[in-house]
Coordinates of C-alpha atoms in Angstrom, one line a residue:
M1 CA 41.6 -46.1 -37.6
K2 CA 38.6 -46.1 -39.8
K3 CA 34.7 -45.2 -38.3
I4 CA 32.3 -47.8 -39.8
A5 CA 29.1 -48.0 -38.6
I6 CA 26.6 -50.4 -39.2
I7 CA 22.6 -51.0 -39.3
G8 CA 22.0 -54.4 -38.8
D9 CA 18.2 -56.5 -38.4
R10 CA 17.0 -59.8 -36.6
F11 CA 18.2 -62.0 -40.2
M12 CA 21.5 -59.6 -41.2
L13 CA 23.0 -60.3 -37.9
P14 CA 24.5 -56.7 -36.5
D15 CA 27.5 -59.0 -35.0
V16 CA 27.9 -61.0 -38.0
F17 CA 29.2 -58.0 -40.0
R18 CA 31.9 -56.4 -36.7
D19 CA 32.9 -60.0 -37.1
K20 CA 33.7 -60.6 -41.2
I21 CA 34.7 -56.8 -41.1
V22 CA 37.6 -57.7 -37.9
E23 CA 38.6 -60.6 -40.1
A24 CA 39.5 -58.9 -43.0
T25 CA 40.6 -55.8 -41.8
G26 CA 42.6 -56.3 -37.9
N27 CA 41.0 -54.8 -35.2
G28 CA 41.8 -51.6 -35.4
H29 CA 39.1 -49.3 -36.4
D30 CA 36.4 -47.7 -34.3
I31 CA 33.2 -50.3 -35.2
R32 CA 29.7 -49.3 -33.5
T33 CA 26.2 -51.6 -34.2
L34 CA 22.6 -50.8 -34.4
E35 CA 19.9 -53.8 -35.2
L36 CA 16.8 -52.8 -36.4
P37 CA 14.0 -54.8 -35.9
W38 CA 12.9 -56.6 -39.6
P39 CA 11.2 -58.5 -40.2
D40 CA 9.5 -59.0 -37.1
V41 CA 8.4 -55.2 -38.3
P42 CA 8.4 -54.6 -42.1
M43 CA 10.4 -52.6 -44.1
E44 CA 8.9 -49.5 -46.5
H45 CA 7.8 -50.6 -49.1
G46 CA 7.3 -48.2 -51.6
Y47 CA 7.1 -44.3 -52.0
A48 CA 4.8 -43.5 -49.9
V49 CA 7.1 -41.7 -46.8
E50 CA 7.9 -37.4 -48.2
G51 CA 11.7 -36.6 -48.5
M52 CA 12.7 -40.7 -50.2
D53 CA 11.6 -40.6 -53.3
G54 CA 12.4 -42.6 -55.4
L55 CA 14.1 -45.3 -52.6
K56 CA 12.4 -48.8 -51.7
E57 CA 12.8 -51.8 -49.0
Y58 CA 14.3 -50.3 -46.1
L59 CA 13.4 -49.2 -42.4
G60 CA 14.3 -46.7 -40.0
K61 CA 13.5 -43.1 -39.1
P62 CA 15.9 -40.8 -41.1
E63 CA 16.6 -38.8 -38.0
D64 CA 17.3 -41.6 -35.8
I65 CA 20.1 -43.0 -38.8
I66 CA 21.4 -40.0 -39.8
D67 CA 22.4 -40.1 -35.7
F68 CA 23.4 -43.1 -35.9
I69 CA 26.1 -43.3 -38.8
G70 CA 27.3 -39.8 -37.1
D71 CA 30.6 -39.5 -38.3
A72 CA 31.6 -42.8 -39.3
E73 CA 33.2 -42.9 -43.1
I74 CA 32.1 -46.4 -43.5
L75 CA 28.2 -48.2 -43.2
V76 CA 27.3 -50.9 -43.7
T77 CA 23.9 -51.5 -44.0
Q78 CA 21.6 -54.2 -45.1
L79 CA 17.3 -52.2 -44.9
A80 CA 18.6 -48.0 -43.8
P81 CA 17.9 -46.0 -46.0
L82 CA 19.4 -42.8 -46.9
S83 CA 18.0 -40.6 -49.1
R84 CA 19.1 -37.3 -50.9
G85 CA 18.9 -35.1 -47.2
M86 CA 20.7 -37.3 -45.1
L87 CA 23.4 -37.6 -47.1
Q88 CA 23.8 -33.6 -46.3
A89 CA 23.7 -34.7 -43.4
L90 CA 26.5 -37.2 -44.2
P91 CA 29.3 -34.8 -45.0
G92 CA 32.3 -37.2 -43.3
L93 CA 30.7 -40.9 -45.4
R94 CA 32.2 -42.5 -48.0
L95 CA 31.8 -46.0 -48.3
V96 CA 28.1 -47.5 -48.4
A97 CA 28.0 -51.1 -48.8
V98 CA 24.3 -52.7 -48.8
S99 CA 24.8 -56.5 -48.4
R100 CA 22.2 -57.3 -51.3
G101 CA 21.2 -57.5 -54.6
G102 CA 19.9 -53.6 -55.2
P103 CA 20.5 -50.9 -53.7
V104 CA 17.3 -50.0 -53.6
N105 CA 17.1 -47.8 -50.6
I106 CA 19.8 -45.8 -51.5
D107 CA 19.0 -42.9 -53.5
M108 CA 22.7 -43.6 -56.6
G109 CA 22.0 -40.1 -57.9
A110 CA 23.1 -38.6 -54.5
A111 CA 25.4 -40.4 -54.0
R112 CA 26.7 -39.6 -56.8
D113 CA 26.6 -36.1 -56.1
A114 CA 27.8 -36.7 -53.0
G115 CA 31.5 -38.7 -54.0
V116 CA 30.1 -41.4 -52.1
R117 CA 31.2 -45.0 -52.9
V118 CA 28.1 -47.1 -53.2
V119 CA 28.4 -51.3 -53.8
N120 CA 26.5 -54.1 -53.9
T121 CA 25.6 -58.1 -53.0
P122 CA 25.4 -59.3 -55.4
G123 CA 24.5 -63.4 -56.1
R124 CA 24.3 -63.3 -52.9
N125 CA 21.4 -65.8 -52.1
A126 CA 21.6 -67.0 -55.7
N127 CA 21.4 -70.4 -53.7
A128 CA 19.6 -69.8 -51.7
V129 CA 16.6 -69.1 -53.8
A130 CA 17.9 -71.8 -55.9
E131 CA 17.6 -74.4 -54.3
F132 CA 14.1 -73.1 -53.2
T133 CA 12.6 -73.0 -56.5
L134 CA 14.1 -76.7 -56.9
G135 CA 11.6 -77.4 -53.5
A136 CA 8.7 -74.8 -54.4
I137 CA 8.3 -77.8 -58.1
L138 CA 8.4 -80.4 -56.3
A139 CA 6.2 -80.0 -54.0
E140 CA 3.8 -79.2 -56.7
T141 CA 4.8 -81.7 -59.2
R142 CA 4.6 -84.5 -56.5
L143 CA 2.1 -83.5 -54.6
I144 CA 3.0 -83.2 -51.2
R145 CA 1.1 -80.3 -51.0
T146 CA -2.1 -81.4 -51.8
G147 CA -1.0 -84.3 -50.1
H148 CA 0.2 -82.5 -46.7
E149 CA -3.7 -79.8 -47.3
A150 CA -5.5 -83.1 -46.8
L151 CA -3.9 -85.1 -44.3
R152 CA -3.5 -82.2 -41.5
K153 CA -7.4 -81.8 -41.4
G154 CA -7.7 -85.4 -41.2
E155 CA -8.0 -86.6 -44.7
W156 CA -6.5 -89.6 -46.3
R157 CA -6.2 -89.4 -49.5
G158 CA -4.8 -92.6 -51.0
D159 CA -6.0 -91.7 -54.4
L160 CA -3.5 -89.7 -54.9
Y161 CA -1.6 -93.3 -56.1
R162 CA -4.0 -93.3 -59.1
A163 CA -2.0 -93.2 -62.1
D164 CA -4.9 -90.4 -62.9
R165 CA -4.2 -88.3 -60.1
T166 CA -0.6 -89.4 -58.8
G167 CA 2.0 -86.1 -59.9
R168 CA 4.7 -86.3 -61.9
E169 CA 8.6 -87.3 -61.8
L170 CA 11.4 -84.3 -62.7
C171 CA 12.9 -86.4 -65.1
E172 CA 10.2 -86.7 -68.4
M173 CA 8.2 -82.7 -67.1
T174 CA 10.0 -79.6 -69.2
V175 CA 11.1 -76.6 -67.3
G176 CA 10.7 -73.8 -68.1
V177 CA 13.2 -70.6 -66.9
I178 CA 13.3 -67.5 -67.6
G179 CA 15.6 -65.2 -66.5
Y180 CA 19.5 -66.9 -66.6
G181 CA 21.4 -64.6 -64.0
N182 CA 22.7 -64.5 -60.5
I183 CA 19.7 -67.5 -59.8
G184 CA 18.6 -68.9 -62.6
T185 CA 21.8 -70.0 -63.5
K186 CA 21.8 -72.2 -60.7
V187 CA 17.9 -74.1 -60.8
V188 CA 19.5 -75.0 -63.9
R189 CA 21.7 -76.8 -63.2
L190 CA 20.3 -78.0 -60.5
L191 CA 17.6 -78.6 -63.1
R192 CA 20.0 -80.6 -64.7
A193 CA 20.6 -83.0 -62.4
F194 CA 16.9 -84.4 -62.6
S195 CA 17.2 -85.0 -65.9
T196 CA 14.8 -82.3 -66.6
K197 CA 14.4 -81.1 -70.4
V198 CA 15.4 -76.9 -69.4
L199 CA 14.0 -74.5 -71.7
V200 CA 15.3 -70.6 -70.5
H201 CA 14.3 -67.7 -72.0
D202 CA 16.7 -63.8 -70.7
P203 CA 17.4 -61.6 -74.9
Y204 CA 20.7 -61.0 -72.3
V205 CA 22.6 -63.6 -71.5
Q206 CA 23.7 -66.7 -73.6
L207 CA 23.7 -69.9 -72.1
S208 CA 27.0 -71.1 -70.6
A209 CA 28.6 -74.1 -72.4
D210 CA 27.7 -76.1 -70.5
D211 CA 24.6 -76.0 -70.7
L212 CA 24.8 -75.7 -74.4
N213 CA 26.4 -79.5 -73.9
A214 CA 23.4 -80.5 -71.5
G215 CA 20.4 -79.8 -73.7
V216 CA 20.1 -77.2 -72.6
E217 CA 17.5 -74.8 -75.0
Q218 CA 17.5 -70.8 -75.2
V219 CA 14.1 -70.4 -76.6
S220 CA 11.6 -67.5 -76.9
L221 CA 9.4 -66.1 -74.1
D222 CA 6.4 -68.3 -76.3
T223 CA 8.0 -71.4 -77.5
L224 CA 9.0 -71.4 -73.0
L225 CA 6.2 -70.9 -73.1
S226 CA 4.4 -73.6 -74.7
R227 CA 6.6 -76.6 -74.1
S228 CA 6.6 -75.9 -70.9
D229 CA 5.1 -78.1 -68.5
V230 CA 6.3 -76.0 -65.3
V231 CA 7.4 -71.8 -65.6
T232 CA 9.7 -70.4 -63.0
L233 CA 10.6 -66.8 -63.2
H234 CA 13.5 -65.2 -62.1
P235 CA 15.0 -62.0 -63.4
R236 CA 15.0 -58.3 -62.5
V237 CA 12.0 -56.1 -62.0
T238 CA 12.7 -53.9 -64.9
E239 CA 9.7 -51.6 -67.4
E240 CA 10.4 -54.7 -69.4
T241 CA 10.7 -57.6 -67.2
R242 CA 7.1 -55.9 -64.9
N243 CA 3.9 -57.6 -65.7
M244 CA 5.7 -59.5 -68.1
M245 CA 3.2 -62.4 -67.1
N246 CA 0.0 -61.2 -67.5
A247 CA -3.8 -62.8 -69.0
E248 CA -1.9 -62.6 -72.3
T249 CA 1.2 -64.3 -70.8
F250 CA -0.5 -67.2 -68.8
A251 CA -2.6 -67.3 -71.5
R252 CA -0.2 -68.9 -73.9
M253 CA 0.9 -70.8 -71.0
K254 CA 0.3 -75.4 -71.7
P255 CA -2.6 -75.7 -70.5
G256 CA -2.3 -77.8 -67.1
A257 CA 1.9 -76.1 -66.1
I258 CA 2.5 -74.9 -63.1
F259 CA 3.1 -71.4 -62.5
V260 CA 6.6 -71.3 -59.8
N261 CA 7.2 -67.2 -58.8
T262 CA 10.4 -67.1 -56.0
A263 CA 11.4 -63.9 -58.5
R264 CA 9.5 -60.4 -57.3
G265 CA 6.0 -59.5 -57.0
P266 CA 5.5 -56.7 -59.6
L267 CA 6.4 -59.8 -62.9
C268 CA 3.1 -61.2 -62.4
D269 CA -0.7 -60.2 -62.6
Y270 CA -2.0 -61.9 -59.1
D271 CA -5.9 -60.7 -60.6
A272 CA -5.4 -62.7 -63.8
L273 CA -2.6 -65.7 -62.3
Y274 CA -6.0 -66.3 -61.0
E275 CA -8.8 -66.7 -63.4
N276 CA -6.7 -68.9 -64.7
L277 CA -5.9 -71.2 -61.6
V278 CA -10.2 -70.8 -61.1
S279 CA -10.4 -71.8 -64.9
G280 CA -7.8 -74.9 -64.9
H281 CA -6.1 -73.7 -67.8
L282 CA -3.0 -74.0 -65.1
S283 CA -3.3 -76.6 -62.3
A284 CA -1.2 -75.3 -59.9
A285 CA 0.7 -72.3 -58.9
M286 CA 3.5 -71.3 -56.0
L287 CA 4.1 -68.2 -54.7
E288 CA 6.9 -67.0 -52.8
T289 CA 6.5 -63.7 -53.6
F290 CA 3.9 -60.2 -53.9
A291 CA 2.9 -57.4 -55.4
I292 CA 1.3 -56.4 -52.4
E293 CA 3.5 -57.3 -48.6
P294 CA 2.3 -59.4 -46.3
V295 CA -0.7 -60.0 -48.2
P296 CA -4.3 -59.1 -47.4
K297 CA -6.3 -61.9 -45.8
D298 CA -9.0 -61.7 -47.7
W299 CA -6.9 -61.9 -50.9
P300 CA -8.3 -64.5 -53.2
L301 CA -5.2 -66.5 -53.7
L302 CA -5.4 -68.0 -49.7
Q303 CA -8.5 -68.8 -51.4
L304 CA -7.0 -71.7 -53.4
A305 CA -7.0 -75.3 -52.7
N306 CA -4.2 -75.7 -55.9
V307 CA -1.9 -72.6 -54.2
T308 CA 1.4 -72.6 -52.6
L309 CA 2.4 -69.5 -51.2
T310 CA 5.4 -68.6 -48.5
P311 CA 5.9 -65.2 -47.8
H312 CA 8.3 -63.8 -49.1
I313 CA 11.6 -66.2 -47.5
A314 CA 13.4 -68.1 -50.5
G315 CA 16.3 -65.9 -49.5
A316 CA 16.7 -66.6 -46.5
S317 CA 19.8 -68.9 -45.4
V318 CA 22.5 -68.7 -42.8
R319 CA 24.9 -69.0 -45.3
T320 CA 22.3 -66.3 -47.3
V321 CA 24.2 -64.0 -43.8
T322 CA 27.4 -65.1 -44.0
F323 CA 28.9 -64.5 -47.6
A324 CA 26.9 -61.5 -47.6
A325 CA 28.7 -60.5 -45.4
E326 CA 31.7 -61.9 -46.0
M327 CA 31.0 -59.7 -49.3
A328 CA 30.2 -56.9 -47.6
A329 CA 33.9 -57.1 -45.3
E330 CA 35.4 -57.3 -48.5
E331 CA 33.7 -54.4 -50.1
V332 CA 35.1 -52.4 -46.7
R333 CA 38.6 -54.1 -46.8
R334 CA 39.6 -53.0 -50.3
Y335 CA 37.7 -49.1 -49.6
I336 CA 40.6 -49.3 -46.9
A337 CA 43.7 -50.5 -49.0
G338 CA 42.4 -48.0 -51.5
L339 CA 41.5 -50.7 -53.6
P340 CA 38.6 -50.0 -56.9
P341 CA 35.5 -51.8 -55.5
V342 CA 34.2 -55.6 -56.5
N343 CA 30.6 -54.7 -56.7
P344 CA 30.8 -50.7 -57.3
C345 CA 26.9 -49.7 -58.2

């Protein structure tokens, strides 16, 4: 019998974790659950809390988390933090399954030093984000947001049917996809269904044979920016990609192009984006993630009529919850069975 601590929240529900673990491993384990109040209570985003060096996107007071985990050998969570000091206080812990794409809430160096195996769930929300991205693109290219905002104010925008003002179809457009990972590959596949010309920039991954045969092109960043009617971001945040969309790169985008960010806020210089939207160099933007979350109420981009904004919800779907829980449960099963992990960190 293993002692398993589950720390879920109001998205990754503890009961879903528990049910999936029971399905995978049987009923013979001591399982306890705790629900954190996220997303109703915001998570800690930065590095400002003393003793939590290097951790981000977490929720929970260290002392409360330590008390709950106690003598458990296995922890399954999405947001609970584990700092070096916390790991030292949990000598019985041997497996941490983090139901997210990266274990940013875990001190990985400390986990390795303590002999704690950490696993994650890459691609858990790839379908959700890819579908959301297509919705974001369509909202801008087919003037869905423009028509909605006007009609809500009582203004009937019949003029949007004019040939010089109406939107364009994806079958006649070029869309540039930056990042060809779990999400980017799915965005490409969805765009192909619209007969869209797709350009991809990712210096570390080669296109699949299927995408190559379908006419998808892998190009330099400069080529993608200059040729694309829509540019959508999907890379991870690294030192190389941080602020990759800045005054210089926005200037290289095709005049009148649309910018979409459903990836991460630090990829983009939002002050530079604001200037390019105000000047008319870019026609519109759809923004789902931000450098500061929640965004300040007086943030200039909130005032622009040619911007659609959503509160970092692209990855939120019912399927994300169940799929991530299934992935975590499989890692627990494999650990108990003495098998190597599928997704070690």
